[in-house]
PDB file of C-alpha atoms in Angstrom:
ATOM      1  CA  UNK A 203       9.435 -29.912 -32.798  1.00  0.00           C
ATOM      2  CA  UNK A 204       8.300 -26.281 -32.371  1.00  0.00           C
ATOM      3  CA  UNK A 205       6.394 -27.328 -28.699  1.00  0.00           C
ATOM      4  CA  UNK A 206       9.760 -28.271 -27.740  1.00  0.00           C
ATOM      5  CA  UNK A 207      12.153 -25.615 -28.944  1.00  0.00           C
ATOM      6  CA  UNK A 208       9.607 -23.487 -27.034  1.00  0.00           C
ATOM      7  CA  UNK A 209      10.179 -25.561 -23.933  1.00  0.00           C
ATOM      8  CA  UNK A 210      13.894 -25.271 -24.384  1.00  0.00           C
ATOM      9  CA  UNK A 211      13.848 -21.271 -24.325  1.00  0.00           C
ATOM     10  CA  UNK A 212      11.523 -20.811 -21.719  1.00  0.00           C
ATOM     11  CA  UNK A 213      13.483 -23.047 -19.470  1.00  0.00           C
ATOM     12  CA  UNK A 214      16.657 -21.375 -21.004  1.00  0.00           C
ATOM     13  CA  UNK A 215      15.247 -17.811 -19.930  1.00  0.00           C
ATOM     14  CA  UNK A 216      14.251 -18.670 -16.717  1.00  0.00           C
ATOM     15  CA  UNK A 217      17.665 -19.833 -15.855  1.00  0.00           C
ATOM     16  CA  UNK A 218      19.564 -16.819 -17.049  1.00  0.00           C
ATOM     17  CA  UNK A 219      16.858 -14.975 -14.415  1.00  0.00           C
ATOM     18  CA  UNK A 220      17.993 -18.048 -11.732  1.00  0.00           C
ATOM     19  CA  UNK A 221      21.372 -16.917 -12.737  1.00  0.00           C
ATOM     20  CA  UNK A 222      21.000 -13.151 -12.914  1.00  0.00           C
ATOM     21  CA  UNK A 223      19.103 -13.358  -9.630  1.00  0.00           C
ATOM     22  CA  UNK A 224      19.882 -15.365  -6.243  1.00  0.00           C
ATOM     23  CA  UNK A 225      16.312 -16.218  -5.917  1.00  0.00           C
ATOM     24  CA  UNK A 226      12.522 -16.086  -7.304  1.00  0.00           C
ATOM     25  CA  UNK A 227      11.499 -13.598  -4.481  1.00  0.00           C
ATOM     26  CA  UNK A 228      15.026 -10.983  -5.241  1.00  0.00           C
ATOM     27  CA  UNK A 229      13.230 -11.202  -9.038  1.00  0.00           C
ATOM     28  CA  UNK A 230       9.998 -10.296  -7.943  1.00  0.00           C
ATOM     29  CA  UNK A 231      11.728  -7.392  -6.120  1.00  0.00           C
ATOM     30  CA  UNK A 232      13.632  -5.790  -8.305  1.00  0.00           C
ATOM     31  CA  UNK A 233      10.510  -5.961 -11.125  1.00  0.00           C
ATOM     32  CA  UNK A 234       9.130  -2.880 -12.004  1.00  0.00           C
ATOM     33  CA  UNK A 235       5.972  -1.586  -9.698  1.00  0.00           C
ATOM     34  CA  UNK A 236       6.929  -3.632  -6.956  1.00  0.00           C
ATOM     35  CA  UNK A 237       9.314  -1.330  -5.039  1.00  0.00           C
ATOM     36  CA  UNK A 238       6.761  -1.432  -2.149  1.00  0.00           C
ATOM     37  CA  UNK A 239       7.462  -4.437  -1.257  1.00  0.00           C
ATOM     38  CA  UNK A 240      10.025  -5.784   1.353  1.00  0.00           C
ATOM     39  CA  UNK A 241      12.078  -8.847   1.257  1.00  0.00           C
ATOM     40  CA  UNK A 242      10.380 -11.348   3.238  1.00  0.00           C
ATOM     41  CA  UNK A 243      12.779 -13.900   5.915  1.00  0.00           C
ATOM     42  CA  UNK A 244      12.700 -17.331   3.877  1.00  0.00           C
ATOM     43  CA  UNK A 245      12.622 -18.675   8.002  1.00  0.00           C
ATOM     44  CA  UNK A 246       9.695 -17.013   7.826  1.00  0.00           C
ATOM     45  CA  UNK A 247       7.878 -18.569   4.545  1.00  0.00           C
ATOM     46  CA  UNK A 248       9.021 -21.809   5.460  1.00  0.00           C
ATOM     47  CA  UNK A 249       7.378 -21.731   8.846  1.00  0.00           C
ATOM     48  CA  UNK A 250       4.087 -23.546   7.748  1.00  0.00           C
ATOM     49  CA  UNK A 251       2.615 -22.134  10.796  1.00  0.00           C
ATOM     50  CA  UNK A 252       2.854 -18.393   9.457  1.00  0.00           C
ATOM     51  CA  UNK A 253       1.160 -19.683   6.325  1.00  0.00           C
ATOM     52  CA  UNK A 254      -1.708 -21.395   8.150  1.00  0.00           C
ATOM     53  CA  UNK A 255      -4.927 -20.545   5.946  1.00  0.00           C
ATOM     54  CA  UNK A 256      -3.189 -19.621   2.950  1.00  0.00           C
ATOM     55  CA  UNK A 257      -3.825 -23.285   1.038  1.00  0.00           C
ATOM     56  CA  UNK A 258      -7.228 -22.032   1.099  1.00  0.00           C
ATOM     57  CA  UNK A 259      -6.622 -18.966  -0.372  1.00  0.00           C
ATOM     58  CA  UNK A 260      -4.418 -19.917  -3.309  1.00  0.00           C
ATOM     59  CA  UNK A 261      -4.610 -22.177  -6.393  1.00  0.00           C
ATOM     60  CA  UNK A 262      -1.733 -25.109  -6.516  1.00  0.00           C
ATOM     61  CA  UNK A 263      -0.463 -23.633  -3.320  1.00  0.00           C
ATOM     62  CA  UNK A 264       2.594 -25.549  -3.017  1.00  0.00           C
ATOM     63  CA  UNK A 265       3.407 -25.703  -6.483  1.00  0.00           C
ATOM     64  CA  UNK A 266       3.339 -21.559  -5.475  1.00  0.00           C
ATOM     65  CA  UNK A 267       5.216 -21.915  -2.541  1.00  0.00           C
ATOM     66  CA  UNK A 268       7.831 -24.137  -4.182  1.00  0.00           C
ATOM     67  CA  UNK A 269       8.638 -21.667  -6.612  1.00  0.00           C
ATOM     68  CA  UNK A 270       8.934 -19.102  -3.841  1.00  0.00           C
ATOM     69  CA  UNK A 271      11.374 -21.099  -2.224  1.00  0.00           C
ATOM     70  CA  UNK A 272      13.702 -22.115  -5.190  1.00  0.00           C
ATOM     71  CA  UNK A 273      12.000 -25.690  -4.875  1.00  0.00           C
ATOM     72  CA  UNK A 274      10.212 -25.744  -7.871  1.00  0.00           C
ATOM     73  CA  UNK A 275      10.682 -28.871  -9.806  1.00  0.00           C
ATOM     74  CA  UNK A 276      12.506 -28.198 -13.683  1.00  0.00           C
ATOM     75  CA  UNK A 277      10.402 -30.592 -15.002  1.00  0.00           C
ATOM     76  CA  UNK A 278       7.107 -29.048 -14.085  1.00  0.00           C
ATOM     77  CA  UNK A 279       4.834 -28.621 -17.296  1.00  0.00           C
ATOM     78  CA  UNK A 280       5.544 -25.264 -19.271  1.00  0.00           C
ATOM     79  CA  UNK A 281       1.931 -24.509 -19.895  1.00  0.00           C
ATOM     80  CA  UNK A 282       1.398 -24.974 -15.853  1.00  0.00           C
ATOM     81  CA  UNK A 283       4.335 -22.196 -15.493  1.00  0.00           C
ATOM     82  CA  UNK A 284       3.009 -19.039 -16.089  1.00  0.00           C
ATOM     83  CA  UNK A 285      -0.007 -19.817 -14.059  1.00  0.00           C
ATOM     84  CA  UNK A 286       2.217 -20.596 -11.190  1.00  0.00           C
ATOM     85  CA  UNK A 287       3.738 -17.239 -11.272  1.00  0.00           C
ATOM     86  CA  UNK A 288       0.482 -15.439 -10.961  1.00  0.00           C
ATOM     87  CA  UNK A 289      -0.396 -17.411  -8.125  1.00  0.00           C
ATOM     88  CA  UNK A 290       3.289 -17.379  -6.505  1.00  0.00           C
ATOM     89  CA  UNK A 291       2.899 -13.666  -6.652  1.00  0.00           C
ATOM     90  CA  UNK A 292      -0.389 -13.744  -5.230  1.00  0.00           C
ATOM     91  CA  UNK A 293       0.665 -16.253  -2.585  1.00  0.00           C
ATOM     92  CA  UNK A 294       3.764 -14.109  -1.796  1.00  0.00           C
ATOM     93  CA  UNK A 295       1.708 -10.910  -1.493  1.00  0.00           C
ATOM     94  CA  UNK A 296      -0.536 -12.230   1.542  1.00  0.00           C
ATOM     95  CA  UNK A 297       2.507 -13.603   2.934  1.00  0.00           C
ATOM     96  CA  UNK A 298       3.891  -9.924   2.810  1.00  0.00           C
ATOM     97  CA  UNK A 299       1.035  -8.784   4.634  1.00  0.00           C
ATOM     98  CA  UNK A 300       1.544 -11.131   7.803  1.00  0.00           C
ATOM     99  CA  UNK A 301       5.474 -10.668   7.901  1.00  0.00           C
ATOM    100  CA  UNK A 302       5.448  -6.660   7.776  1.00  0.00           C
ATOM    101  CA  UNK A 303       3.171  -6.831  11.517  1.00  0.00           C
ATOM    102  CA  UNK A 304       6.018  -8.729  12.914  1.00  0.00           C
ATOM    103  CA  UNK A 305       8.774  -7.037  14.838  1.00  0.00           C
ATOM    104  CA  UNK A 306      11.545  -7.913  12.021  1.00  0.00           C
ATOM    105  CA  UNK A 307       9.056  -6.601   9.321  1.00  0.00           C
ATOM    106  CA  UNK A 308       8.252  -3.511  10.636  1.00  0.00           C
ATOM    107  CA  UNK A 309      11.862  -2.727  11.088  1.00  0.00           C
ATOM    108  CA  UNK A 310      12.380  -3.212   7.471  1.00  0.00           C
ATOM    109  CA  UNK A 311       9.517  -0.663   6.177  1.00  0.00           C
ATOM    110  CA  UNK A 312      10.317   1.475   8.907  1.00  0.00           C
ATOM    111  CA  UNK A 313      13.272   1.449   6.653  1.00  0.00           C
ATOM    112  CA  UNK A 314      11.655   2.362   3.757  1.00  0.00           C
ATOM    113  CA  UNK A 315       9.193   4.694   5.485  1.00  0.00           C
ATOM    114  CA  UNK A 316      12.100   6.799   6.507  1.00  0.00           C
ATOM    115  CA  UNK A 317      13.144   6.841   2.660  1.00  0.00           C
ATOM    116  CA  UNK A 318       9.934   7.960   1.985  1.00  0.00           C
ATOM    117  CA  UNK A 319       9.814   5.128  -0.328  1.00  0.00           C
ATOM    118  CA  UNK A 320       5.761   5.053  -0.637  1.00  0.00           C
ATOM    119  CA  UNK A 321       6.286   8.947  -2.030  1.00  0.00           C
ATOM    120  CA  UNK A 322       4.818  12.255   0.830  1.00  0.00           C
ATOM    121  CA  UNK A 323       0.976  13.251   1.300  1.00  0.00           C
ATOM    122  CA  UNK A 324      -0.014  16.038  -1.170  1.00  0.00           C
ATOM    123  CA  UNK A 325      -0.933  18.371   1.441  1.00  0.00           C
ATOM    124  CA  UNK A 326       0.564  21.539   1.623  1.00  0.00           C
ATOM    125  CA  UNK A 327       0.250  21.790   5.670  1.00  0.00           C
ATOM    126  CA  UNK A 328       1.540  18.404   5.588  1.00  0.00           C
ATOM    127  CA  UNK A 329       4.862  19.127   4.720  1.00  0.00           C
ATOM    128  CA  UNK A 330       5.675  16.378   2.857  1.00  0.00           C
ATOM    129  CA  UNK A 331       4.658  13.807   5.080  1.00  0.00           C
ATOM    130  CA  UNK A 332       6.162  10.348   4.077  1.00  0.00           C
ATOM    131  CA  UNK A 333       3.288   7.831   3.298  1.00  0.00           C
ATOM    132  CA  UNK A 334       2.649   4.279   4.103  1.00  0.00           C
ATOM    133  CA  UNK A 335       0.886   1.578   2.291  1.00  0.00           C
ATOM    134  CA  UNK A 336      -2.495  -0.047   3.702  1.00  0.00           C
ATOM    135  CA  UNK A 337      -4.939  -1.810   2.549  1.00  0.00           C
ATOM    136  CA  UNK A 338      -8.943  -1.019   2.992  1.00  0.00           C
ATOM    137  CA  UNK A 339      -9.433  -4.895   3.092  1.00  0.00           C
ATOM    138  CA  UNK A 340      -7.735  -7.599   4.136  1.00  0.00           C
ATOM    139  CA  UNK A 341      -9.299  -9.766   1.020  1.00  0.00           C
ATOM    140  CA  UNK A 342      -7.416  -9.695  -2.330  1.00  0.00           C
ATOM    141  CA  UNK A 343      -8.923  -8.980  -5.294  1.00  0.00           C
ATOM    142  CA  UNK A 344     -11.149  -6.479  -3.674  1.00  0.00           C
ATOM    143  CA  UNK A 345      -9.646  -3.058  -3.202  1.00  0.00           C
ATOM    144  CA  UNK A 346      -6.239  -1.878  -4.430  1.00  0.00           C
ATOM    145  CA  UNK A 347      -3.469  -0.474  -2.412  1.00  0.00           C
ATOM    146  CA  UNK A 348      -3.612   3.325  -0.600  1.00  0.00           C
ATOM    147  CA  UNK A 349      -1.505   5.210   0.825  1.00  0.00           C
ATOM    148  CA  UNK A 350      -1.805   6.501   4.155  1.00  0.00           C
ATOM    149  CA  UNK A 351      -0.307   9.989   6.087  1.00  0.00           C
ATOM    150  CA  UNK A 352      -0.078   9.796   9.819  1.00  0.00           C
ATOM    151  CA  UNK A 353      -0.452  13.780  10.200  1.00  0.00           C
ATOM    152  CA  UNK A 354      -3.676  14.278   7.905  1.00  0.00           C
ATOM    153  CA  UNK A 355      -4.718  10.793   8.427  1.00  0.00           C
ATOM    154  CA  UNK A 356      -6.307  10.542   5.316  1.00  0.00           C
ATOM    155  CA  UNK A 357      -5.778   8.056   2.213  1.00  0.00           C
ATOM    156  CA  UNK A 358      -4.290   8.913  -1.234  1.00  0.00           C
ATOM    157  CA  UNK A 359      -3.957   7.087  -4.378  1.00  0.00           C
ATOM    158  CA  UNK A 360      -0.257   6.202  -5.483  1.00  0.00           C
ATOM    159  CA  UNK A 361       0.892   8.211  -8.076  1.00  0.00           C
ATOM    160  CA  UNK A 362       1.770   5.624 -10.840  1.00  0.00           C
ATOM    161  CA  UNK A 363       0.105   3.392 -12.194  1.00  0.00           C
ATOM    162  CA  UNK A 364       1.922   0.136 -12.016  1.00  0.00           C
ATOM    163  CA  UNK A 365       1.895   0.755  -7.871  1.00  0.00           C
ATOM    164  CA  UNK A 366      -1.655   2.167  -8.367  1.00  0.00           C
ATOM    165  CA  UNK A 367      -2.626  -1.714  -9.326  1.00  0.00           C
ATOM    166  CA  UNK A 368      -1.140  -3.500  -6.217  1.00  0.00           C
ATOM    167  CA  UNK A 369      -3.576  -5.229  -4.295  1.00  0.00           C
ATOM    168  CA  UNK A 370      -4.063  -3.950  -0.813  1.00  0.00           C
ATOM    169  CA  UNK A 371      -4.532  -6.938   0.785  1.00  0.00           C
ATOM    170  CA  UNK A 372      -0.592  -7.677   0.504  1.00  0.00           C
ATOM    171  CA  UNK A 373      -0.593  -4.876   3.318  1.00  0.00           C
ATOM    172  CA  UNK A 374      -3.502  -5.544   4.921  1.00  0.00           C
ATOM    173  CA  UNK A 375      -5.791  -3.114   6.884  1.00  0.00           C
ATOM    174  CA  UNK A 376      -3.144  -3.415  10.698  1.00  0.00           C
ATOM    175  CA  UNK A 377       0.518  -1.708   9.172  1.00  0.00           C
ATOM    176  CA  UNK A 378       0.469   1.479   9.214  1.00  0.00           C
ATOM    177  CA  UNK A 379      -1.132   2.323  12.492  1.00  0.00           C
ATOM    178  CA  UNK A 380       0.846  -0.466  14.250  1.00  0.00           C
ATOM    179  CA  UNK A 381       3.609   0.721  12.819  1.00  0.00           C
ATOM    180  CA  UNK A 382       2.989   4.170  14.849  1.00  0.00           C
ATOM    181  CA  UNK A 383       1.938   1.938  18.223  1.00  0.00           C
ATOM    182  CA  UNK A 384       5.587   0.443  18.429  1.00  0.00           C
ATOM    183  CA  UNK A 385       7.428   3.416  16.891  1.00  0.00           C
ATOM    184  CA  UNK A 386       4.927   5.922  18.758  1.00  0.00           C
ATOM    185  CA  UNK A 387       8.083   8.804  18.428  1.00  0.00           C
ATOM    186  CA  UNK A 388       7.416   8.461  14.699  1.00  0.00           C
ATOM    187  CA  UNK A 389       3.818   9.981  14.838  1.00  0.00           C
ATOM    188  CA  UNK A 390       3.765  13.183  13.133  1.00  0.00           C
ATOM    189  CA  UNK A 391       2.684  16.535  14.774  1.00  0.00           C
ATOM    190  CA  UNK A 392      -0.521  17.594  13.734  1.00  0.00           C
ATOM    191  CA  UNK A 393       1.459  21.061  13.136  1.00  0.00           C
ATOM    192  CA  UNK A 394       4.596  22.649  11.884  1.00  0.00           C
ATOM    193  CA  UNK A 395       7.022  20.232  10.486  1.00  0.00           C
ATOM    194  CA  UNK A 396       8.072  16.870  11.254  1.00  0.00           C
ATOM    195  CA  UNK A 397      11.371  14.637  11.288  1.00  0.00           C
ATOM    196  CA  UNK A 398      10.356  13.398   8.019  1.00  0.00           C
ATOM    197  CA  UNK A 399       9.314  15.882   5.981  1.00  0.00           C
ATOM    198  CA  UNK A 400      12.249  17.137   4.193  1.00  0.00           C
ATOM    199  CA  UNK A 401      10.216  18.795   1.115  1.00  0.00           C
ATOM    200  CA  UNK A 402      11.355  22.224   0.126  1.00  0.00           C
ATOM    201  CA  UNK A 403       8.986  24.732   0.053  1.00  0.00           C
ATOM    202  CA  UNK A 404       9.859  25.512  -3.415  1.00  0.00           C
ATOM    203  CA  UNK A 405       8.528  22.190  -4.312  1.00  0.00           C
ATOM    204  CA  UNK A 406       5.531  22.843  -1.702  1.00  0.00           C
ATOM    205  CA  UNK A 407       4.482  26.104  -3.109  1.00  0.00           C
ATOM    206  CA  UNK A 408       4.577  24.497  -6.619  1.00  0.00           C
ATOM    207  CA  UNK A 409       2.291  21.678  -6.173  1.00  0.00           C
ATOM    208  CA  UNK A 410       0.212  24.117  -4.404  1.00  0.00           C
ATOM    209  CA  UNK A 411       0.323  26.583  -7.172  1.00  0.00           C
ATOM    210  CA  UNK A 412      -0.654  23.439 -10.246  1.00  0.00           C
ATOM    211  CA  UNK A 413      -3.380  22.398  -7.767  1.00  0.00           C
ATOM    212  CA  UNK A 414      -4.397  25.667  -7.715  1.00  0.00           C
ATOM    213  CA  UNK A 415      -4.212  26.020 -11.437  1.00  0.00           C
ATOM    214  CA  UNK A 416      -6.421  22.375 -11.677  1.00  0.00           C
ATOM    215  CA  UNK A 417      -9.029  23.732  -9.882  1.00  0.00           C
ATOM    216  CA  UNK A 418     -10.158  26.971 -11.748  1.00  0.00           C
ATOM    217  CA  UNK A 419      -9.601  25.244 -14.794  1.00  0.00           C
ATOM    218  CA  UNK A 420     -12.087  23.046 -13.438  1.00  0.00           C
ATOM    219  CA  UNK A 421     -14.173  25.595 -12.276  1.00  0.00           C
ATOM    220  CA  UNK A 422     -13.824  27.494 -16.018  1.00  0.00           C
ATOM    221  CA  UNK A 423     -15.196  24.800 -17.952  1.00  0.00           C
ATOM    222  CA  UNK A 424     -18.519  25.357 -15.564  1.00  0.00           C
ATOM    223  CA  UNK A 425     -17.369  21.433 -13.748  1.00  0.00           C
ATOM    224  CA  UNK A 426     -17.740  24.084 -10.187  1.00  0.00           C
ATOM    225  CA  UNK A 427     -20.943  25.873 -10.822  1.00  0.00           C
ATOM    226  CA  UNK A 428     -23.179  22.427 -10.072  1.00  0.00           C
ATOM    227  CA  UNK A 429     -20.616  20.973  -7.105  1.00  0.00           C
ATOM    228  CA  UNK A 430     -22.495  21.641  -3.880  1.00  0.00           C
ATOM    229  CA  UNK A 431     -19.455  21.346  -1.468  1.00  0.00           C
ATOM    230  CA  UNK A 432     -21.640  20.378   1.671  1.00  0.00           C
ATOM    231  CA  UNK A 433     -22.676  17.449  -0.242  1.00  0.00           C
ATOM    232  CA  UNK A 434     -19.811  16.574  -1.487  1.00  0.00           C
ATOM    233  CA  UNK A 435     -18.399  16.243   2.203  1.00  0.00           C
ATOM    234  CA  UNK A 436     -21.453  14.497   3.483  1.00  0.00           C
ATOM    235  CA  UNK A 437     -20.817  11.607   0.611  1.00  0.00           C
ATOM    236  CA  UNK A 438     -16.784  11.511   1.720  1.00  0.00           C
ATOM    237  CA  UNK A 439     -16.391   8.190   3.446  1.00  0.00           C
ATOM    238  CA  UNK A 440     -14.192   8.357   6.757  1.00  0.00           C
ATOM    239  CA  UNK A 441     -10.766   6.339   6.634  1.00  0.00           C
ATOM    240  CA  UNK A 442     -11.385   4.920  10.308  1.00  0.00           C
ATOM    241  CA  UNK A 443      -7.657   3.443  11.300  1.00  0.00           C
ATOM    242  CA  UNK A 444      -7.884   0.076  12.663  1.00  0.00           C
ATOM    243  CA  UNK A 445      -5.400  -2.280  14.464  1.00  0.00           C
ATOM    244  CA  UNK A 446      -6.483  -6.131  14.023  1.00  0.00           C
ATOM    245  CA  UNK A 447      -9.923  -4.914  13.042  1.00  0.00           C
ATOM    246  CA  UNK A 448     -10.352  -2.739  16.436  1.00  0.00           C
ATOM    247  CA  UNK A 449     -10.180   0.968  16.141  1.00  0.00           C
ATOM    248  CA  UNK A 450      -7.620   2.390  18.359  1.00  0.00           C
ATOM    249  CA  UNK A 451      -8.426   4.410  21.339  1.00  0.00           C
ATOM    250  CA  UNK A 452      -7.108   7.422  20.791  1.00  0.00           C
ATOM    251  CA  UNK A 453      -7.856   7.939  17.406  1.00  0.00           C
ATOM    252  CA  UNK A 454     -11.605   7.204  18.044  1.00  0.00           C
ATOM    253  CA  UNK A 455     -11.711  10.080  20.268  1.00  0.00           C
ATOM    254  CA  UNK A 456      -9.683  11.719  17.763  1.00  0.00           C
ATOM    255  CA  UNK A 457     -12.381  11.345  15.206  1.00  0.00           C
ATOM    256  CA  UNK A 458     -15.432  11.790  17.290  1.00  0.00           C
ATOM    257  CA  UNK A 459     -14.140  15.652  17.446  1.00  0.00           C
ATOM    258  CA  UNK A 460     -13.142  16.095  14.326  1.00  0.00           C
ATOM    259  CA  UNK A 461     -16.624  14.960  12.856  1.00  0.00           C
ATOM    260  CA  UNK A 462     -17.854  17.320  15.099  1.00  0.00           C
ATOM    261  CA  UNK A 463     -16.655  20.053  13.964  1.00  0.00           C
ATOM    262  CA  UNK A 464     -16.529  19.077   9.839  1.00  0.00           C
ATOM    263  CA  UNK A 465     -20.910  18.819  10.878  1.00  0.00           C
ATOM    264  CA  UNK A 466     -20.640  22.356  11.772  1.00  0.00           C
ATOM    265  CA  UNK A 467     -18.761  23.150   8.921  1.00  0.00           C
ATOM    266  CA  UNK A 468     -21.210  21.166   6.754  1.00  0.00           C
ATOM    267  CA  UNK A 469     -24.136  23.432   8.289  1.00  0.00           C
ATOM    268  CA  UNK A 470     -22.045  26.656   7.509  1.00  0.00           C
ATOM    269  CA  UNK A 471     -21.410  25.726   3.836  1.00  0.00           C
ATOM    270  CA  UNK A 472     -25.234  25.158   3.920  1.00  0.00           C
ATOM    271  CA  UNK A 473     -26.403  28.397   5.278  1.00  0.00           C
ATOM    272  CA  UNK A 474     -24.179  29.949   3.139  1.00  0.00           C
ATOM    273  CA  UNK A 475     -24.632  27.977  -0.495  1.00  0.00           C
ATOM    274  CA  UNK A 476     -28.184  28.351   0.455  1.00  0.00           C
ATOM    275  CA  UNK A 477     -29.173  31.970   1.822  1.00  0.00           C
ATOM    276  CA  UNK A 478     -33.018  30.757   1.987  1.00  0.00           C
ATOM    277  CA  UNK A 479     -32.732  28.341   5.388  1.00  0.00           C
ATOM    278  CA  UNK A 480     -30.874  31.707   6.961  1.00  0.00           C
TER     279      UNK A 480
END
């Protein structure tokens, strides 16, 4: 009797959500933490050829997909439910990843982008830079989501914690800097301020000011004194933007001068932490 009073509220509650919401996928978007997310074209799910690989990738894939799709069948086991979900999510996440490459996808977080929906890079000579999502893999359960400025072109960690656990490979390693390719009037300056950045400076000088305050706190409780900072910028690993797995051109140039001249700022802070080689 109690197994099946269960049953009855679960399948009660989950059709107040069918009610509440139009459809499994406008539930998983207006959950908390997943406001990075797009809405993906259900002409696009339902296109087996856009999903070719995924069966491979996910457990009871089309149980999965059927509950993606509204399709899922009431009289599916309970117990077999909440397993589904994870994997629906999962299954919808890599789905995300191919749709947002597509023209109609990259419109939409172009949308979002200009909303500076994925929050503005940290940087003070940034200017408040709006971010974008990218992954460092393209293989879930690997590396979790980071966010990506096209001025600094460096990576940064999202701010909460519920986006902080997003798996990156629901973006995959190609967005952001394809995004740029098709919309190449949306690349930032490498100076001065940009379309986007619409942070005050009061808000700039004050995030400069508690960084400020972070670091000789840091430095007070003796954390500074055993930092070497050449080493610590040999040991930085360099984000290397990639398009289908291929650096792009430009960029690579890009980066072949700025390494050259962070190794002859490496030997400076050498000479200069260490007086001795001099």
């Amino acid at each position: 009797m109690p197994n099946k009073h269960g049953r009855y509220l679960n399948r009660l509650r989950l059709g107040l959500l069918q009610t509440y919401y139009s459809s499994w996928i406008s539930w998983f978007l207006s959950s908390k933490g997943n406001e990075y997310f797009c809405e993906v074209d259900e002409d696009f799910i339902v296109d087996r050829f856009n999903l070719t690989g995924l069966n491979n990738e996910v457990a009871n894939y089309s149980q999965a997909l059927d509950l993606i799709t509204d399709n899922l069948d009431d009289d599916i086991q309970d117990e077999l439910r909440g397993s589904l979900d994870v994997q629906a999510r999962l299954l919808y996440g890599l789905i995300h990843a191919r749709w947002i490459i597509t023209a109609r996808g990259l419109q939409k977080m172009l949308e979002k982008y200009k909303r500076a929906d994925f929050g503005r890079c940290p940087r003070v000579l940034c200017h408040q830079q709006p971010l974008l999502p990218v992954g460092l893999t393209d293989i879930p359960y690997e590396k979790s989501v980071k966010l990506y400025c096209g001025r600094c072109e460096d990576l940064y960690s999202p701010k909460s914690s519920r986006h902080g656990s997003i798996d990156g490979a629901y973006f995959g390693t190609t967005f952001p800097h394809l995004l740029f390719l098709v919309y190449p009037t949306l690349l930032p300056p490498k100076s001065g301020p940009s379309d986007f950045g619409s942070g005050s400076s009061r808000d700039m000088a004050g995030d400069s000011r508690r960084r400020r305050l972070r670091e000789e706190q840091e430095i007070a409780e003796g954390g500074g004194d055993a930092i070497s900072t050449a080493s610590v910028a040999l040991k930085a690993d360099r984000y290397r933007p990639k398009i289908y797995g291929f650096q792009v051109h430009e960029i690579a140039k890009l980066q072949r001068w700025q390494e050259a001249v962070r190794d002859r700022q490496v030997a400076r802070l050498e000479s200069l932490e260490d007086p001795a080689r001099t």
